Short mmCIF file of C-alpha atoms and ligand atoms in Angstrom, two decimals:
data_model
loop_
_atom_site.label_atom_id
_atom_site.label_comp_id
_atom_site.label_asym_id
_atom_site.label_seq_id
_atom_site.Cartn_x
_atom_site.Cartn_y
_atom_site.Cartn_z
CA UNK A 254 90.25 105.06 106.68
CA UNK A 255 90.51 107.31 109.39
CA UNK A 256 87.26 107.74 111.30
CA UNK A 257 88.47 111.63 111.22
CA UNK A 258 87.89 111.69 107.34
CA UNK A 259 84.97 109.07 106.96
CA UNK A 260 82.35 109.97 105.34
CA UNK A 261 79.91 111.39 107.82
CA UNK A 262 82.76 113.96 107.98
CA UNK A 263 83.26 114.80 104.60
CA UNK A 264 78.97 115.16 104.13
CA UNK A 265 78.75 117.50 107.15
CA UNK A 266 81.51 119.48 105.77
CA UNK A 267 79.45 119.59 102.34
CA UNK A 268 75.93 119.95 103.41
CA UNK A 269 73.81 123.11 103.53
CA UNK A 270 76.60 125.46 101.79
CA UNK A 271 76.65 125.91 97.50
CA UNK A 272 80.55 125.78 97.30
CA UNK A 273 83.09 124.39 100.00
CA UNK A 274 85.82 124.46 97.38
CA UNK A 275 86.05 126.66 94.80
CA UNK A 276 84.96 126.81 91.78
CA UNK A 277 88.29 127.46 90.45
CA UNK A 278 90.36 124.25 88.68
CA UNK A 279 93.63 123.35 91.32
CA UNK A 280 96.40 125.85 90.14
CA UNK A 281 98.70 122.37 90.46
CA UNK A 282 96.24 120.94 87.67
CA UNK A 283 96.23 123.62 85.47
CA UNK A 284 99.85 123.67 85.51
CA UNK A 285 100.87 120.33 84.54
CA UNK A 286 97.54 119.11 82.87
CA UNK A 287 97.49 122.59 80.66
CA UNK A 288 99.85 121.08 78.17
CA UNK A 289 98.11 117.56 77.85
CA UNK A 290 96.37 116.60 74.54
CA UNK A 291 92.49 115.53 76.24
CA UNK A 292 92.27 112.06 76.81
CA UNK A 293 90.70 109.46 79.10
CA UNK A 294 90.90 111.25 83.06
CA UNK A 295 89.93 109.76 86.35
CA UNK A 296 89.71 112.75 89.23
CA UNK A 297 90.24 111.42 92.60
CA UNK A 298 88.15 112.85 95.37
CA UNK A 299 86.68 115.30 93.28
CA UNK A 300 84.80 117.00 95.44
CA UNK A 301 82.82 120.17 93.79
CA UNK A 302 84.10 119.12 90.63
CA UNK A 303 86.20 122.53 90.00
CA UNK A 304 88.89 120.21 88.27
CA UNK A 305 87.17 117.59 86.06
CA UNK A 306 84.68 120.51 84.84
CA UNK A 307 87.70 121.97 84.01
CA UNK A 308 89.56 119.03 82.30
CA UNK A 309 86.04 118.21 80.70
CA UNK A 310 86.42 121.82 78.98
CA UNK A 311 89.33 121.11 77.40
CA UNK A 312 88.11 117.87 75.83
CA UNK A 313 88.99 115.12 78.46
CA UNK A 314 86.49 112.68 79.30
CA UNK A 315 86.95 112.40 83.00
CA UNK A 316 85.02 109.66 85.72
CA UNK A 317 85.20 111.73 89.08
CA UNK A 318 85.44 110.07 92.16
CA UNK A 319 84.17 111.19 95.45
CA UNK A 320 82.49 109.30 98.62
CA UNK A 321 80.23 112.27 99.60
CA UNK A 322 77.25 112.12 98.03
CA UNK A 323 76.36 115.98 98.37
CA UNK A 324 79.64 117.62 96.98
CA UNK A 325 78.38 115.05 93.58
CA UNK A 326 75.32 116.44 93.91
CA UNK A 327 76.70 120.10 94.41
CA UNK A 328 79.08 119.19 91.11
CA UNK A 329 76.25 117.95 89.10
CA UNK A 330 74.74 120.71 89.84
CA UNK A 331 77.49 123.14 88.68
CA UNK A 332 78.43 120.98 85.33
CA UNK A 333 74.27 121.32 84.17
CA UNK A 334 74.82 125.17 84.31
CA UNK A 335 77.80 124.84 81.80
CA UNK A 336 75.86 122.89 78.91
CA UNK A 337 75.81 119.52 77.37
CA UNK A 338 79.25 119.84 76.16
CA UNK A 339 80.82 119.47 79.64
CA UNK A 340 78.28 117.17 81.13
CA UNK A 341 78.46 114.56 78.53
CA UNK A 342 82.21 114.30 79.03
CA UNK A 343 81.96 113.72 83.19
CA UNK A 344 81.15 110.40 84.69
CA UNK A 345 80.60 111.50 88.35
CA UNK A 346 81.05 108.08 90.65
CA UNK A 347 80.00 107.91 94.24
CA UNK A 348 82.34 105.23 95.63
CA UNK A 349 85.15 104.92 98.46
CA UNK A 350 88.76 105.16 97.12
CA UNK A 351 90.40 103.33 99.97
CA UNK A 352 88.52 100.11 98.52
CA UNK A 353 87.66 101.10 94.61
CA UNK A 354 90.20 99.65 92.67
CA UNK A 355 90.02 102.07 88.87
CA UNK A 356 90.41 99.79 85.82
CA UNK A 357 94.02 98.87 85.70
CA UNK A 358 96.10 100.96 82.69
CA UNK A 359 93.29 102.85 81.51
CA UNK A 360 93.10 107.15 82.26
CA UNK A 361 95.62 109.00 80.09
CA UNK A 362 95.88 111.14 83.73
CA UNK A 363 95.66 110.32 86.82
CA UNK A 364 94.43 113.50 89.01
CA UNK A 365 94.20 113.60 92.60
CA UNK A 366 94.22 116.76 95.12
CA UNK A 367 94.32 116.89 98.65
CA UNK A 368 91.92 113.39 98.83
CA UNK A 369 92.99 112.56 102.51
CA UNK A 370 91.54 109.33 103.25
CA UNK A 371 94.31 108.83 105.30
CA UNK A 372 95.28 105.18 105.80
CA UNK A 373 96.66 103.50 103.90
CA UNK A 374 97.34 106.19 101.54
CA UNK A 375 100.04 103.69 100.00
CA UNK A 376 97.86 101.80 99.11
CA UNK A 377 94.97 104.23 97.36
CA UNK A 378 98.23 105.84 95.17
CA UNK A 379 99.17 102.41 94.48
CA UNK A 380 95.93 101.83 92.48
CA UNK A 381 95.63 104.71 91.15
CA UNK A 382 99.20 105.00 89.68
CA UNK A 383 98.09 101.34 88.19
CA UNK A 384 95.26 102.93 86.21
CA UNK A 385 97.83 104.99 84.29
CA UNK A 386 97.59 103.83 81.14
CA UNK A 387 100.75 103.48 79.19
CA UNK A 388 102.53 107.26 78.29
CA UNK A 389 99.87 108.23 80.58
CA UNK A 390 100.26 110.95 83.76
CA UNK A 391 99.81 110.48 87.30
CA UNK A 392 99.29 113.98 89.04
CA UNK A 393 99.06 113.85 93.01
CA UNK A 394 98.60 116.68 95.32
CA UNK A 395 98.59 117.38 98.79
CA UNK A 396 99.49 119.06 101.53
CA UNK A 397 103.44 118.89 102.52
CA UNK A 398 104.65 118.18 106.28
CA UNK A 399 105.92 121.50 107.06
CA UNK A 400 102.44 123.08 106.72
CA UNK A 401 102.07 121.41 110.37
CA UNK A 402 103.63 124.68 111.55
CA UNK A 403 102.11 127.27 109.60
CA UNK A 404 98.32 125.57 110.10
CA UNK A 405 98.51 124.58 113.44
CA UNK A 406 94.98 123.44 113.63
CA UNK A 407 96.09 120.86 111.35
CA UNK A 408 99.05 119.03 113.45
CA UNK A 409 96.72 116.56 114.77
CA UNK A 410 95.95 114.96 111.88
CA UNK A 411 99.67 114.03 111.05
CA UNK A 412 99.07 110.89 108.11
CA UNK A 413 97.43 113.99 105.64
CA UNK A 414 101.33 115.28 104.84
CA UNK A 415 103.30 113.54 102.72
CA UNK A 416 106.63 114.73 100.52
CA UNK A 417 106.23 114.20 96.75
CA UNK A 418 109.53 112.90 97.06
CA UNK A 419 107.72 109.89 99.46
CA UNK A 420 105.31 109.56 96.35
CA UNK A 421 108.00 109.56 93.83
CA UNK A 422 110.42 106.96 95.85
CA UNK A 423 107.26 104.17 95.48
CA UNK A 424 106.79 104.87 91.67
CA UNK A 425 109.25 101.75 89.80
CA UNK A 426 111.73 103.41 87.92
CA UNK A 427 111.63 100.89 85.53
CA UNK A 428 107.83 102.21 84.42
CA UNK A 429 107.91 105.99 85.59
CA UNK A 430 109.89 109.25 84.57
CA UNK A 431 109.58 111.27 87.02
CA UNK A 432 108.69 115.06 85.87
CA UNK A 433 108.34 116.77 89.02
CA UNK A 434 108.66 116.02 92.70
CA UNK A 435 108.63 119.17 94.63
CA UNK A 436 106.87 121.62 97.14
CA UNK A 437 105.63 124.69 95.83
CA UNK A 438 104.19 127.32 97.86
CA UNK A 439 100.54 128.50 97.45
CA UNK A 440 98.52 131.48 98.67
CA UNK A 441 95.42 130.10 101.03
CA UNK A 442 93.43 132.05 104.07
CA UNK A 443 93.53 130.13 107.34
CA UNK A 444 90.80 129.46 109.34
CA UNK A 445 90.26 132.79 110.64
CA UNK A 446 90.37 134.79 107.79
CA UNK A 447 94.26 135.51 107.29
CA UNK A 448 96.39 135.17 104.64
CA UNK A 449 98.98 132.30 105.23
CA UNK A 450 101.69 130.62 102.36
CA UNK A 451 101.60 127.13 102.33
CA UNK A 452 103.40 124.13 100.56
CA UNK A 453 101.86 121.90 98.61
CA UNK A 454 103.40 118.01 97.45
CA UNK A 455 103.26 118.10 93.49
CA UNK A 456 104.12 114.44 91.60
CA UNK A 457 103.90 114.78 88.27
CA UNK A 458 105.20 111.22 86.91
CA UNK A 459 104.80 109.61 83.70
CA UNK A 460 104.46 106.05 82.64
CA UNK A 461 106.55 104.40 80.03
CA UNK A 462 104.93 103.73 76.58
C1 SAM B 1080 90.21 118.57 100.53
S1 SAM B 1080 88.63 117.71 99.51
C2 SAM B 1080 89.29 118.18 97.81
C3 SAM B 1080 88.76 118.11 97.17
C4 SAM B 1080 89.31 118.46 95.49
N1 SAM B 1080 89.83 117.68 94.76
C5 SAM B 1080 89.48 119.76 95.89
O1 SAM B 1080 90.97 119.84 95.79
O2 SAM B 1080 89.01 120.35 95.61
C6 SAM B 1080 88.96 116.04 99.64
C7 SAM B 1080 87.72 115.32 99.19
O3 SAM B 1080 88.13 114.01 99.16
C8 SAM B 1080 86.59 113.07 99.17
N2 SAM B 1080 87.33 111.46 99.50
C9 SAM B 1080 87.81 111.60 101.03
N3 SAM B 1080 87.69 110.67 101.73
C10 SAM B 1080 87.08 110.08 100.73
C11 SAM B 1080 87.16 108.86 99.92
N4 SAM B 1080 87.67 107.42 101.02
N5 SAM B 1080 86.97 108.44 98.97
C12 SAM B 1080 86.11 109.39 97.81
N6 SAM B 1080 86.44 110.05 98.42
C13 SAM B 1080 87.29 110.69 99.46
C14 SAM B 1080 85.96 114.32 100.18
O4 SAM B 1080 84.53 114.32 100.05
C15 SAM B 1080 86.25 115.72 99.88
O5 SAM B 1080 85.55 115.73 98.43
#
């Protein structure tokens, strides 16, 4: 893992703030998973839990993993305000995704949004893909390389960026159907408070039954 994005970095980002991440689920998750029948889901790098909570509210049984204990505390506290229906469906797990290995062929949905534990990203995505159950869905969303021009402050961390096509090429075509592999525009606010348009790399693939 790049030292820059180690546990201390993420703890510091979450400490002292009640909601670093939005409490709304990520739009790519809502768009890509909204029609899936609920089952078991893994949210890898769940942050303050908006995606895990949204999935649980739709009947998914969620394993939500993050390296930052502070983020997980905020996530759990938020979930508790929503009642037992939600809390009983989410297992919050503190773990380092660069070494944590999810059970193979287990989850009906594996979702990861903007996790940049950096190197070795390919190995992480391989483990996440392996943990998708036959017939299940893999959803990987990250920052598209073109954002390095849109948000110059982040250009010093090129390992954060990837294309969906790169991830799609790493999946065995005998085992996967690629449903979506593209860059999508999204509105965001830059560190100076200006509205900007950024691009997400969005990969959705279905493992053969
Ligand atoms: C940019 S935030 C995104 C959070 C959430 N997925 C979202 O979209 O709002 C990245 C998250 O990944 C987590 N993370 C980074 N490296 C990690 C690692 N090695 N293992 C587990 N979680 C990690 C961070 O703690 C942080 O919560």
